C-alpha cells in the first residue's frame, strides 16, 4: 500500500523536479481537484503555466497530518515576486493514488 504522505510529498516535489508527468502516476484516473474544478489535465496545465512563470518556486512542507485515507498539510511557498506564502491542502487517497484535492492559499501568483 502506498503511504499517503509519500504521495503528498511527490505532488509537492514537482516544484523542484519540474516534471509534471508525475501527475499521471500519483493521481487516480478519476481524480478531481476542487480548487481547479477539474481533473489531471487541468492540474498538469496549471503546473506547467505556474512553473514557466515562476521557475524559482519551491514548497516546504511545514506540517502534515494523516487520518486514514486523508492527508492535510501546510506548506510555505517561496520564489514568488510577492514574497513567501502559505498553502493549505487536503488530499484523499484511494487505491494508492490521490483521488481528490482541496486547497487554499495566501499566494499571489500574479506578483
PDB file of N, CA and C in Angstrom:
ATOM      1  N   UNK A   1       0.836  -1.194   0.000  1.00  0.00           N
ATOM      2  CA  UNK A   1       0.000   0.000   0.000  1.00  0.00           C
ATOM      3  C   UNK A   1       0.880   1.255   0.000  1.00  0.00           C
ATOM      4  N   UNK A   2       0.521   2.217  -0.804  1.00  0.00           N
ATOM      5  CA  UNK A   2       1.262   3.471  -0.896  1.00  0.00           C
ATOM      6  C   UNK A   2       0.964   4.342   0.313  1.00  0.00           C
ATOM      7  N   UNK A   3       2.004   4.886   0.917  1.00  0.00           N
ATOM      8  CA  UNK A   3       1.846   5.780   2.064  1.00  0.00           C
ATOM      9  C   UNK A   3       1.292   7.114   1.561  1.00  0.00           C
ATOM     10  N   UNK A   4       0.150   7.570   2.090  1.00  0.00           N
ATOM     11  CA  UNK A   4      -0.419   8.846   1.648  1.00  0.00           C
ATOM     12  C   UNK A   4       0.551  10.020   1.792  1.00  0.00           C
ATOM     13  N   UNK A   5       1.410   9.972   2.802  1.00  0.00           N
ATOM     14  CA  UNK A   5       2.404  11.045   2.982  1.00  0.00           C
ATOM     15  C   UNK A   5       3.356  11.109   1.794  1.00  0.00           C
ATOM     16  N   UNK A   6       3.759   9.937   1.296  1.00  0.00           N
ATOM     17  CA  UNK A   6       4.663   9.900   0.140  1.00  0.00           C
ATOM     18  C   UNK A   6       4.005  10.495  -1.108  1.00  0.00           C
ATOM     19  N   UNK A   7       2.721  10.202  -1.298  1.00  0.00           N
ATOM     20  CA  UNK A   7       2.008  10.782  -2.440  1.00  0.00           C
ATOM     21  C   UNK A   7       1.964  12.300  -2.334  1.00  0.00           C
ATOM     22  N   UNK A   8       1.704  12.792  -1.134  1.00  0.00           N
ATOM     23  CA  UNK A   8       1.657  14.240  -0.935  1.00  0.00           C
ATOM     24  C   UNK A   8       3.017  14.868  -1.229  1.00  0.00           C
ATOM     25  N   UNK A   9       4.068  14.241  -0.720  1.00  0.00           N
ATOM     26  CA  UNK A   9       5.427  14.764  -0.969  1.00  0.00           C
ATOM     27  C   UNK A   9       5.759  14.762  -2.460  1.00  0.00           C
ATOM     28  N   UNK A  10       5.385  13.692  -3.147  1.00  0.00           N
ATOM     29  CA  UNK A  10       5.663  13.614  -4.589  1.00  0.00           C
ATOM     30  C   UNK A  10       4.935  14.719  -5.348  1.00  0.00           C
ATOM     31  N   UNK A  11       3.728  15.032  -4.901  1.00  0.00           N
ATOM     32  CA  UNK A  11       2.974  16.113  -5.530  1.00  0.00           C
ATOM     33  C   UNK A  11       3.721  17.440  -5.366  1.00  0.00           C
ATOM     34  N   UNK A  12       4.245  17.702  -4.191  1.00  0.00           N
ATOM     35  CA  UNK A  12       4.968  18.954  -3.944  1.00  0.00           C
ATOM     36  C   UNK A  12       6.363  18.955  -4.570  1.00  0.00           C
ATOM     37  N   UNK A  13       6.951  17.794  -4.766  1.00  0.00           N
ATOM     38  CA  UNK A  13       8.275  17.707  -5.395  1.00  0.00           C
ATOM     39  C   UNK A  13       8.274  18.204  -6.840  1.00  0.00           C
ATOM     40  N   UNK A  14       7.102  18.268  -7.460  1.00  0.00           N
ATOM     41  CA  UNK A  14       7.014  18.753  -8.839  1.00  0.00           C
ATOM     42  C   UNK A  14       7.596  20.161  -8.951  1.00  0.00           C
ATOM     43  N   UNK A  15       7.494  20.956  -7.884  1.00  0.00           N
ATOM     44  CA  UNK A  15       8.047  22.313  -7.919  1.00  0.00           C
ATOM     45  C   UNK A  15       9.565  22.307  -8.046  1.00  0.00           C
ATOM     46  N   UNK A  16      10.203  21.222  -7.622  1.00  0.00           N
ATOM     47  CA  UNK A  16      11.658  21.100  -7.721  1.00  0.00           C
ATOM     48  C   UNK A  16      12.045  20.381  -9.013  1.00  0.00           C
ATOM     49  N   UNK A  17      11.388  19.252  -9.281  1.00  0.00           N
ATOM     50  CA  UNK A  17      11.751  18.433 -10.436  1.00  0.00           C
ATOM     51  C   UNK A  17      11.252  19.011 -11.759  1.00  0.00           C
ATOM     52  N   UNK A  18      10.193  19.805 -11.692  1.00  0.00           N
ATOM     53  CA  UNK A  18       9.553  20.395 -12.879  1.00  0.00           C
ATOM     54  C   UNK A  18       8.981  19.326 -13.810  1.00  0.00           C
ATOM     55  N   UNK A  19       8.780  18.118 -13.294  1.00  0.00           N
ATOM     56  CA  UNK A  19       8.277  17.001 -14.086  1.00  0.00           C
ATOM     57  C   UNK A  19       6.778  16.837 -13.851  1.00  0.00           C
ATOM     58  N   UNK A  20       5.971  17.513 -14.671  1.00  0.00           N
ATOM     59  CA  UNK A  20       4.521  17.453 -14.485  1.00  0.00           C
ATOM     60  C   UNK A  20       3.937  16.094 -14.861  1.00  0.00           C
ATOM     61  N   UNK A  21       4.707  15.257 -15.550  1.00  0.00           N
ATOM     62  CA  UNK A  21       4.201  13.931 -15.924  1.00  0.00           C
ATOM     63  C   UNK A  21       3.971  13.037 -14.711  1.00  0.00           C
ATOM     64  N   UNK A  22       4.541  13.419 -13.555  1.00  0.00           N
ATOM     65  CA  UNK A  22       4.313  12.646 -12.335  1.00  0.00           C
ATOM     66  C   UNK A  22       2.821  12.617 -11.994  1.00  0.00           C
ATOM     67  N   UNK A  23       2.069  13.581 -12.498  1.00  0.00           N
ATOM     68  CA  UNK A  23       0.623  13.611 -12.256  1.00  0.00           C
ATOM     69  C   UNK A  23      -0.032  12.312 -12.707  1.00  0.00           C
ATOM     70  N   UNK A  24       0.437  11.760 -13.820  1.00  0.00           N
ATOM     71  CA  UNK A  24      -0.137  10.514 -14.332  1.00  0.00           C
ATOM     72  C   UNK A  24       0.117   9.337 -13.400  1.00  0.00           C
ATOM     73  N   UNK A  25       1.140   9.429 -12.571  1.00  0.00           N
ATOM     74  CA  UNK A  25       1.478   8.352 -11.638  1.00  0.00           C
ATOM     75  C   UNK A  25       0.783   8.503 -10.290  1.00  0.00           C
ATOM     76  N   UNK A  26       0.641   9.736  -9.812  1.00  0.00           N
ATOM     77  CA  UNK A  26       0.154   9.918  -8.438  1.00  0.00           C
ATOM     78  C   UNK A  26      -1.346  10.181  -8.343  1.00  0.00           C
ATOM     79  N   UNK A  27      -1.970  10.646  -9.426  1.00  0.00           N
ATOM     80  CA  UNK A  27      -3.406  10.923  -9.385  1.00  0.00           C
ATOM     81  C   UNK A  27      -4.193   9.760  -9.975  1.00  0.00           C
ATOM     82  N   UNK A  28      -5.330   9.451  -9.360  1.00  0.00           N
ATOM     83  CA  UNK A  28      -6.230   8.413  -9.865  1.00  0.00           C
ATOM     84  C   UNK A  28      -6.814   8.872 -11.205  1.00  0.00           C
ATOM     85  N   UNK A  29      -7.204   7.923 -12.060  1.00  0.00           N
ATOM     86  CA  UNK A  29      -7.767   8.312 -13.362  1.00  0.00           C
ATOM     87  C   UNK A  29      -8.978   9.248 -13.232  1.00  0.00           C
ATOM     88  N   UNK A  30      -9.767   9.064 -12.170  1.00  0.00           N
ATOM     89  CA  UNK A  30     -10.949   9.910 -11.962  1.00  0.00           C
ATOM     90  C   UNK A  30     -10.693  11.015 -10.932  1.00  0.00           C
ATOM     91  N   UNK A  31      -9.420  11.375 -10.745  1.00  0.00           N
ATOM     92  CA  UNK A  31      -9.024  12.423  -9.803  1.00  0.00           C
ATOM     93  C   UNK A  31      -9.804  13.711 -10.047  1.00  0.00           C
ATOM     94  N   UNK A  32     -10.096  14.422  -8.940  1.00  0.00           N
ATOM     95  CA  UNK A  32     -10.776  15.713  -9.045  1.00  0.00           C
ATOM     96  C   UNK A  32     -10.115  16.728  -8.129  1.00  0.00           C
ATOM     97  N   UNK A  33      -9.728  17.867  -8.702  1.00  0.00           N
ATOM     98  CA  UNK A  33      -9.181  18.990  -7.944  1.00  0.00           C
ATOM     99  C   UNK A  33     -10.308  19.991  -7.719  1.00  0.00           C
ATOM    100  N   UNK A  34     -10.699  20.164  -6.466  1.00  0.00           N
ATOM    101  CA  UNK A  34     -11.763  21.118  -6.156  1.00  0.00           C
ATOM    102  C   UNK A  34     -11.347  22.559  -6.456  1.00  0.00           C
ATOM    103  N   UNK A  35     -10.101  22.980  -6.120  1.00  0.00           N
ATOM    104  CA  UNK A  35      -9.723  24.363  -6.432  1.00  0.00           C
ATOM    105  C   UNK A  35      -9.707  24.664  -7.939  1.00  0.00           C
ATOM    106  N   UNK A  36      -9.321  23.682  -8.736  1.00  0.00           N
ATOM    107  CA  UNK A  36      -9.221  23.893 -10.186  1.00  0.00           C
ATOM    108  C   UNK A  36     -10.476  23.459 -10.933  1.00  0.00           C
ATOM    109  N   UNK A  37     -11.408  22.810 -10.211  1.00  0.00           N
ATOM    110  CA  UNK A  37     -12.652  22.335 -10.808  1.00  0.00           C
ATOM    111  C   UNK A  37     -12.374  21.483 -12.050  1.00  0.00           C
ATOM    112  N   UNK A  38     -11.463  20.498 -11.869  1.00  0.00           N
ATOM    113  CA  UNK A  38     -11.123  19.639 -12.990  1.00  0.00           C
ATOM    114  C   UNK A  38     -10.256  18.474 -12.572  1.00  0.00           C
ATOM    115  N   UNK A  39      -9.782  17.750 -13.555  1.00  0.00           N
ATOM    116  CA  UNK A  39      -9.007  16.549 -13.304  1.00  0.00           C
ATOM    117  C   UNK A  39      -7.520  16.705 -13.588  1.00  0.00           C
ATOM    118  N   UNK A  40      -6.905  15.578 -13.966  1.00  0.00           N
ATOM    119  CA  UNK A  40      -5.455  15.518 -14.157  1.00  0.00           C
ATOM    120  C   UNK A  40      -4.979  16.528 -15.207  1.00  0.00           C
ATOM    121  N   UNK A  41      -5.679  16.623 -16.322  1.00  0.00           N
ATOM    122  CA  UNK A  41      -5.246  17.549 -17.378  1.00  0.00           C
ATOM    123  C   UNK A  41      -5.249  18.991 -16.890  1.00  0.00           C
ATOM    124  N   UNK A  42      -6.217  19.338 -16.073  1.00  0.00           N
ATOM    125  CA  UNK A  42      -6.286  20.706 -15.540  1.00  0.00           C
ATOM    126  C   UNK A  42      -5.105  20.968 -14.614  1.00  0.00           C
ATOM    127  N   UNK A  43      -4.746  19.973 -13.776  1.00  0.00           N
ATOM    128  CA  UNK A  43      -3.598  20.125 -12.871  1.00  0.00           C
ATOM    129  C   UNK A  43      -2.310  20.267 -13.673  1.00  0.00           C
ATOM    130  N   UNK A  44      -2.123  19.415 -14.666  1.00  0.00           N
ATOM    131  CA  UNK A  44      -0.899  19.484 -15.465  1.00  0.00           C
ATOM    132  C   UNK A  44      -0.774  20.828 -16.184  1.00  0.00           C
ATOM    133  N   UNK A  45      -1.870  21.339 -16.707  1.00  0.00           N
ATOM    134  CA  UNK A  45      -1.840  22.642 -17.377  1.00  0.00           C
ATOM    135  C   UNK A  45      -1.508  23.753 -16.381  1.00  0.00           C
ATOM    136  N   UNK A  46      -2.087  23.674 -15.199  1.00  0.00           N
ATOM    137  CA  UNK A  46      -1.817  24.679 -14.163  1.00  0.00           C
ATOM    138  C   UNK A  46      -0.359  24.628 -13.729  1.00  0.00           C
ATOM    139  N   UNK A  47       0.144  23.418 -13.451  1.00  0.00           N
ATOM    140  CA  UNK A  47       1.548  23.265 -13.052  1.00  0.00           C
ATOM    141  C   UNK A  47       2.480  23.808 -14.133  1.00  0.00           C
ATOM    142  N   UNK A  48       2.210  23.463 -15.394  1.00  0.00           N
ATOM    143  CA  UNK A  48       3.064  23.898 -16.500  1.00  0.00           C
ATOM    144  C   UNK A  48       3.119  25.424 -16.572  1.00  0.00           C
ATOM    145  N   UNK A  49       1.968  26.074 -16.461  1.00  0.00           N
ATOM    146  CA  UNK A  49       1.906  27.538 -16.510  1.00  0.00           C
ATOM    147  C   UNK A  49       2.642  28.155 -15.331  1.00  0.00           C
ATOM    148  N   UNK A  50       2.379  27.655 -14.124  1.00  0.00           N
ATOM    149  CA  UNK A  50       2.996  28.220 -12.915  1.00  0.00           C
ATOM    150  C   UNK A  50       4.508  28.027 -12.930  1.00  0.00           C
ATOM    151  N   UNK A  51       4.965  26.845 -13.321  1.00  0.00           N
ATOM    152  CA  UNK A  51       6.408  26.582 -13.350  1.00  0.00           C
ATOM    153  C   UNK A  51       7.114  27.429 -14.405  1.00  0.00           C
ATOM    154  N   UNK A  52       6.437  27.709 -15.512  1.00  0.00           N
ATOM    155  CA  UNK A  52       7.036  28.566 -16.543  1.00  0.00           C
ATOM    156  C   UNK A  52       7.120  30.019 -16.063  1.00  0.00           C
ATOM    157  N   UNK A  53       6.094  30.473 -15.380  1.00  0.00           N
ATOM    158  CA  UNK A  53       6.067  31.862 -14.901  1.00  0.00           C
ATOM    159  C   UNK A  53       6.974  32.094 -13.697  1.00  0.00           C
ATOM    160  N   UNK A  54       7.105  31.068 -12.849  1.00  0.00           N
ATOM    161  CA  UNK A  54       7.856  31.208 -11.597  1.00  0.00           C
ATOM    162  C   UNK A  54       8.860  30.059 -11.455  1.00  0.00           C
ATOM    163  N   UNK A  55       9.955  30.079 -12.209  1.00  0.00           N
ATOM    164  CA  UNK A  55      10.902  28.956 -12.209  1.00  0.00           C
ATOM    165  C   UNK A  55      11.595  28.727 -10.869  1.00  0.00           C
ATOM    166  N   UNK A  56      11.612  29.720  -9.988  1.00  0.00           N
ATOM    167  CA  UNK A  56      12.258  29.563  -8.682  1.00  0.00           C
ATOM    168  C   UNK A  56      11.286  29.126  -7.594  1.00  0.00           C
ATOM    169  N   UNK A  57      10.065  28.806  -7.961  1.00  0.00           N
ATOM    170  CA  UNK A  57       9.048  28.402  -6.993  1.00  0.00           C
ATOM    171  C   UNK A  57       9.476  27.135  -6.252  1.00  0.00           C
ATOM    172  N   UNK A  58       9.340  27.156  -4.941  1.00  0.00           N
ATOM    173  CA  UNK A  58       9.670  25.999  -4.096  1.00  0.00           C
ATOM    174  C   UNK A  58       8.617  25.868  -3.010  1.00  0.00           C
ATOM    175  N   UNK A  59       8.418  24.656  -2.544  1.00  0.00           N
ATOM    176  CA  UNK A  59       7.457  24.379  -1.484  1.00  0.00           C
ATOM    177  C   UNK A  59       8.150  23.609  -0.371  1.00  0.00           C
ATOM    178  N   UNK A  60       7.960  24.072   0.860  1.00  0.00           N
ATOM    179  CA  UNK A  60       8.479  23.366   2.030  1.00  0.00           C
ATOM    180  C   UNK A  60       7.294  22.952   2.887  1.00  0.00           C
ATOM    181  N   UNK A  61       7.108  21.656   3.044  1.00  0.00           N
ATOM    182  CA  UNK A  61       6.003  21.161   3.865  1.00  0.00           C
ATOM    183  C   UNK A  61       6.371  21.371   5.328  1.00  0.00           C
ATOM    184  N   UNK A  62       5.561  22.156   6.016  1.00  0.00           N
ATOM    185  CA  UNK A  62       5.823  22.503   7.416  1.00  0.00           C
ATOM    186  C   UNK A  62       5.124  21.551   8.385  1.00  0.00           C
ATOM    187  N   UNK A  63       3.893  21.192   8.074  1.00  0.00           N
ATOM    188  CA  UNK A  63       3.093  20.297   8.924  1.00  0.00           C
ATOM    189  C   UNK A  63       2.346  19.324   8.039  1.00  0.00           C
ATOM    190  N   UNK A  64       2.209  18.085   8.507  1.00  0.00           N
ATOM    191  CA  UNK A  64       1.452  17.094   7.769  1.00  0.00           C
ATOM    192  C   UNK A  64       0.726  16.199   8.769  1.00  0.00           C
ATOM    193  N   UNK A  65      -0.575  16.064   8.585  1.00  0.00           N
ATOM    194  CA  UNK A  65      -1.393  15.223   9.449  1.00  0.00           C
ATOM    195  C   UNK A  65      -2.088  14.180   8.590  1.00  0.00           C
ATOM    196  N   UNK A  66      -2.120  12.943   9.069  1.00  0.00           N
ATOM    197  CA  UNK A  66      -2.755  11.861   8.333  1.00  0.00           C
ATOM    198  C   UNK A  66      -3.881  11.282   9.179  1.00  0.00           C
ATOM    199  N   UNK A  67      -5.034  11.099   8.545  1.00  0.00           N
ATOM    200  CA  UNK A  67      -6.173  10.460   9.196  1.00  0.00           C
ATOM    201  C   UNK A  67      -6.794   9.507   8.187  1.00  0.00           C
ATOM    202  N   UNK A  68      -6.457   8.238   8.305  1.00  0.00           N
ATOM    203  CA  UNK A  68      -6.966   7.244   7.370  1.00  0.00           C
ATOM    204  C   UNK A  68      -6.498   7.513   5.957  1.00  0.00           C
ATOM    205  N   UNK A  69      -7.463   7.772   5.073  1.00  0.00           N
ATOM    206  CA  UNK A  69      -7.136   7.983   3.654  1.00  0.00           C
ATOM    207  C   UNK A  69      -6.929   9.452   3.293  1.00  0.00           C
ATOM    208  N   UNK A  70      -6.811  10.314   4.320  1.00  0.00           N
ATOM    209  CA  UNK A  70      -6.657  11.753   4.056  1.00  0.00           C
ATOM    210  C   UNK A  70      -5.375  12.307   4.657  1.00  0.00           C
ATOM    211  N   UNK A  71      -4.787  13.254   3.944  1.00  0.00           N
ATOM    212  CA  UNK A  71      -3.603  13.970   4.421  1.00  0.00           C
ATOM    213  C   UNK A  71      -3.936  15.458   4.365  1.00  0.00           C
ATOM    214  N   UNK A  72      -3.654  16.146   5.458  1.00  0.00           N
ATOM    215  CA  UNK A  72      -3.789  17.606   5.498  1.00  0.00           C
ATOM    216  C   UNK A  72      -2.408  18.173   5.760  1.00  0.00           C
ATOM    217  N   UNK A  73      -2.051  19.232   5.045  1.00  0.00           N
ATOM    218  CA  UNK A  73      -0.712  19.791   5.208  1.00  0.00           C
ATOM    219  C   UNK A  73      -0.717  21.298   5.020  1.00  0.00           C
ATOM    220  N   UNK A  74       0.289  21.902   5.654  1.00  0.00           N
ATOM    221  CA  UNK A  74       0.567  23.329   5.499  1.00  0.00           C
ATOM    222  C   UNK A  74       1.965  23.439   4.918  1.00  0.00           C
ATOM    223  N   UNK A  75       2.102  24.227   3.873  1.00  0.00           N
ATOM    224  CA  UNK A  75       3.404  24.390   3.222  1.00  0.00           C
ATOM    225  C   UNK A  75       3.715  25.868   3.032  1.00  0.00           C
ATOM    226  N   UNK A  76       5.001  26.188   3.118  1.00  0.00           N
ATOM    227  CA  UNK A  76       5.481  27.526   2.800  1.00  0.00           C
ATOM    228  C   UNK A  76       5.991  27.502   1.369  1.00  0.00           C
ATOM    229  N   UNK A  77       5.540  28.454   0.578  1.00  0.00           N
ATOM    230  CA  UNK A  77       5.933  28.535  -0.824  1.00  0.00           C
ATOM    231  C   UNK A  77       6.786  29.786  -1.012  1.00  0.00           C
ATOM    232  N   UNK A  78       7.954  29.603  -1.633  1.00  0.00           N
ATOM    233  CA  UNK A  78       8.869  30.714  -1.898  1.00  0.00           C
ATOM    234  C   UNK A  78       9.140  30.793  -3.399  1.00  0.00           C
ATOM    235  N   UNK A  79       9.801  31.868  -3.805  1.00  0.00           N
ATOM    236  CA  UNK A  79      10.158  32.032  -5.211  1.00  0.00           C
ATOM    237  C   UNK A  79       9.171  32.875  -5.993  1.00  0.00           C
ATOM    238  N   UNK A  80       8.270  33.554  -5.292  1.00  0.00           N
ATOM    239  CA  UNK A  80       7.307  34.438  -5.944  1.00  0.00           C
ATOM    240  C   UNK A  80       7.751  35.890  -5.798  1.00  0.00           C
ATOM    241  N   UNK A  81       7.480  36.735  -6.780  1.00  0.00           N
ATOM    242  CA  UNK A  81       7.856  38.145  -6.666  1.00  0.00           C
ATOM    243  C   UNK A  81       7.198  38.829  -5.469  1.00  0.00           C
ATOM    244  N   UNK A  82       6.023  38.359  -5.087  1.00  0.00           N
ATOM    245  CA  UNK A  82       5.288  38.965  -3.973  1.00  0.00           C
ATOM    246  C   UNK A  82       5.782  38.490  -2.614  1.00  0.00           C
ATOM    247  N   UNK A  83       6.737  37.570  -2.600  1.00  0.00           N
ATOM    248  CA  UNK A  83       7.257  37.038  -1.343  1.00  0.00           C
ATOM    249  C   UNK A  83       6.626  35.707  -0.994  1.00  0.00           C
ATOM    250  N   UNK A  84       7.064  35.123   0.135  1.00  0.00           N
ATOM    251  CA  UNK A  84       6.577  33.805   0.516  1.00  0.00           C
ATOM    252  C   UNK A  84       5.088  33.818   0.854  1.00  0.00           C
ATOM    253  N   UNK A  85       4.484  32.665   0.687  1.00  0.00           N
ATOM    254  CA  UNK A  85       3.080  32.490   1.024  1.00  0.00           C
ATOM    255  C   UNK A  85       2.861  31.143   1.675  1.00  0.00           C
ATOM    256  N   UNK A  86       1.646  30.933   2.115  1.00  0.00           N
ATOM    257  CA  UNK A  86       1.284  29.685   2.776  1.00  0.00           C
ATOM    258  C   UNK A  86       0.204  28.985   1.966  1.00  0.00           C
ATOM    259  N   UNK A  87       0.338  27.671   1.866  1.00  0.00           N
ATOM    260  CA  UNK A  87      -0.626  26.857   1.156  1.00  0.00           C
ATOM    261  C   UNK A  87      -1.135  25.772   2.106  1.00  0.00           C
ATOM    262  N   UNK A  88      -2.445  25.566   2.109  1.00  0.00           N
ATOM    263  CA  UNK A  88      -3.071  24.503   2.887  1.00  0.00           C
ATOM    264  C   UNK A  88      -3.739  23.561   1.905  1.00  0.00           C
ATOM    265  N   UNK A  89      -3.470  22.268   2.044  1.00  0.00           N
ATOM    266  CA  UNK A  89      -4.071  21.300   1.132  1.00  0.00           C
ATOM    267  C   UNK A  89      -4.501  20.053   1.892  1.00  0.00           C
ATOM    268  N   UNK A  90      -5.553  19.440   1.370  1.00  0.00           N
ATOM    269  CA  UNK A  90      -6.019  18.144   1.861  1.00  0.00           C
ATOM    270  C   UNK A  90      -6.140  17.248   0.644  1.00  0.00           C
ATOM    271  N   UNK A  91      -5.629  16.031   0.768  1.00  0.00           N
ATOM    272  CA  UNK A  91      -5.824  15.049  -0.296  1.00  0.00           C
ATOM    273  C   UNK A  91      -6.553  13.843   0.275  1.00  0.00           C
ATOM    274  N   UNK A  92      -7.307  13.176  -0.600  1.00  0.00           N
ATOM    275  CA  UNK A  92      -7.909  11.886  -0.257  1.00  0.00           C
ATOM    276  C   UNK A  92      -7.281  10.854  -1.176  1.00  0.00           C
ATOM    277  N   UNK A  93      -6.846   9.754  -0.586  1.00  0.00           N
ATOM    278  CA  UNK A  93      -6.173   8.697  -1.332  1.00  0.00           C
ATOM    279  C   UNK A  93      -7.109   7.498  -1.475  1.00  0.00           C
ATOM    280  N   UNK A  94      -7.137   6.917  -2.670  1.00  0.00           N
ATOM    281  CA  UNK A  94      -7.906   5.702  -2.929  1.00  0.00           C
ATOM    282  C   UNK A  94      -7.092   4.815  -3.860  1.00  0.00           C
ATOM    283  N   UNK A  95      -6.989   3.560  -3.517  1.00  0.00           N
ATOM    284  CA  UNK A  95      -6.261   2.589  -4.343  1.00  0.00           C
ATOM    285  C   UNK A  95      -4.839   3.040  -4.667  1.00  0.00           C
ATOM    286  N   UNK A  96      -4.176   3.663  -3.686  1.00  0.00           N
ATOM    287  CA  UNK A  96      -2.777   4.034  -3.835  1.00  0.00           C
ATOM    288  C   UNK A  96      -2.506   5.280  -4.656  1.00  0.00           C
ATOM    289  N   UNK A  97      -3.552   6.049  -4.964  1.00  0.00           N
ATOM    290  CA  UNK A  97      -3.383   7.282  -5.739  1.00  0.00           C
ATOM    291  C   UNK A  97      -4.229   8.399  -5.139  1.00  0.00           C
ATOM    292  N   UNK A  98      -3.878   9.625  -5.471  1.00  0.00           N
ATOM    293  CA  UNK A  98      -4.645  10.768  -4.985  1.00  0.00           C
ATOM    294  C   UNK A  98      -5.944  10.848  -5.786  1.00  0.00           C
ATOM    295  N   UNK A  99      -7.068  10.766  -5.063  1.00  0.00           N
ATOM    296  CA  UNK A  99      -8.379  10.780  -5.710  1.00  0.00           C
ATOM    297  C   UNK A  99      -9.016  12.167  -5.703  1.00  0.00           C
ATOM    298  N   UNK A 100      -8.734  12.942  -4.641  1.00  0.00           N
ATOM    299  CA  UNK A 100      -9.299  14.290  -4.534  1.00  0.00           C
ATOM    300  C   UNK A 100      -8.300  15.224  -3.886  1.00  0.00           C
ATOM    301  N   UNK A 101      -8.431  16.506  -4.220  1.00  0.00           N
ATOM    302  CA  UNK A 101      -7.576  17.549  -3.657  1.00  0.00           C
ATOM    303  C   UNK A 101      -8.429  18.769  -3.341  1.00  0.00           C
ATOM    304  N   UNK A 102      -8.233  19.299  -2.128  1.00  0.00           N
ATOM    305  CA  UNK A 102      -8.824  20.569  -1.719  1.00  0.00           C
ATOM    306  C   UNK A 102      -7.676  21.476  -1.338  1.00  0.00           C
ATOM    307  N   UNK A 103      -7.818  22.767  -1.511  1.00  0.00           N
ATOM    308  CA  UNK A 103      -6.725  23.650  -1.136  1.00  0.00           C
ATOM    309  C   UNK A 103      -7.133  25.103  -1.026  1.00  0.00           C
ATOM    310  N   UNK A 104      -6.327  25.827  -0.275  1.00  0.00           N
ATOM    311  CA  UNK A 104      -6.461  27.276  -0.134  1.00  0.00           C
ATOM    312  C   UNK A 104      -5.065  27.823   0.115  1.00  0.00           C
ATOM    313  N   UNK A 105      -4.854  29.087  -0.250  1.00  0.00           N
ATOM    314  CA  UNK A 105      -3.515  29.643  -0.062  1.00  0.00           C
ATOM    315  C   UNK A 105      -3.560  31.155   0.116  1.00  0.00           C
ATOM    316  N   UNK A 106      -2.425  31.669   0.556  1.00  0.00           N
ATOM    317  CA  UNK A 106      -2.223  33.116   0.638  1.00  0.00           C
ATOM    318  C   UNK A 106      -1.316  33.575  -0.501  1.00  0.00           C
ATOM    319  N   UNK A 107      -1.117  32.718  -1.494  1.00  0.00           N
ATOM    320  CA  UNK A 107      -0.201  33.020  -2.594  1.00  0.00           C
ATOM    321  C   UNK A 107      -0.781  34.075  -3.526  1.00  0.00           C
ATOM    322  N   UNK A 108       0.086  34.958  -3.979  1.00  0.00           N
ATOM    323  CA  UNK A 108      -0.271  35.931  -5.002  1.00  0.00           C
ATOM    324  C   UNK A 108       0.511  35.542  -6.249  1.00  0.00           C
ATOM    325  N   UNK A 109      -0.109  34.742  -7.110  1.00  0.00           N
ATOM    326  CA  UNK A 109       0.592  34.229  -8.284  1.00  0.00           C
ATOM    327  C   UNK A 109       0.698  35.245  -9.415  1.00  0.00           C
ATOM    328  N   UNK A 110       0.259  36.434  -9.195  1.00  0.00           N
ATOM    329  CA  UNK A 110       0.399  37.473 -10.218  1.00  0.00           C
ATOM    330  C   UNK A 110       1.456  38.499  -9.840  1.00  0.00           C
ATOM    331  N   UNK A 111       2.031  38.342  -8.626  1.00  0.00           N
ATOM    332  CA  UNK A 111       3.098  39.250  -8.202  1.00  0.00           C
ATOM    333  C   UNK A 111       2.550  40.610  -7.961  1.00  0.00           C
TER     334      UNK A 111
END
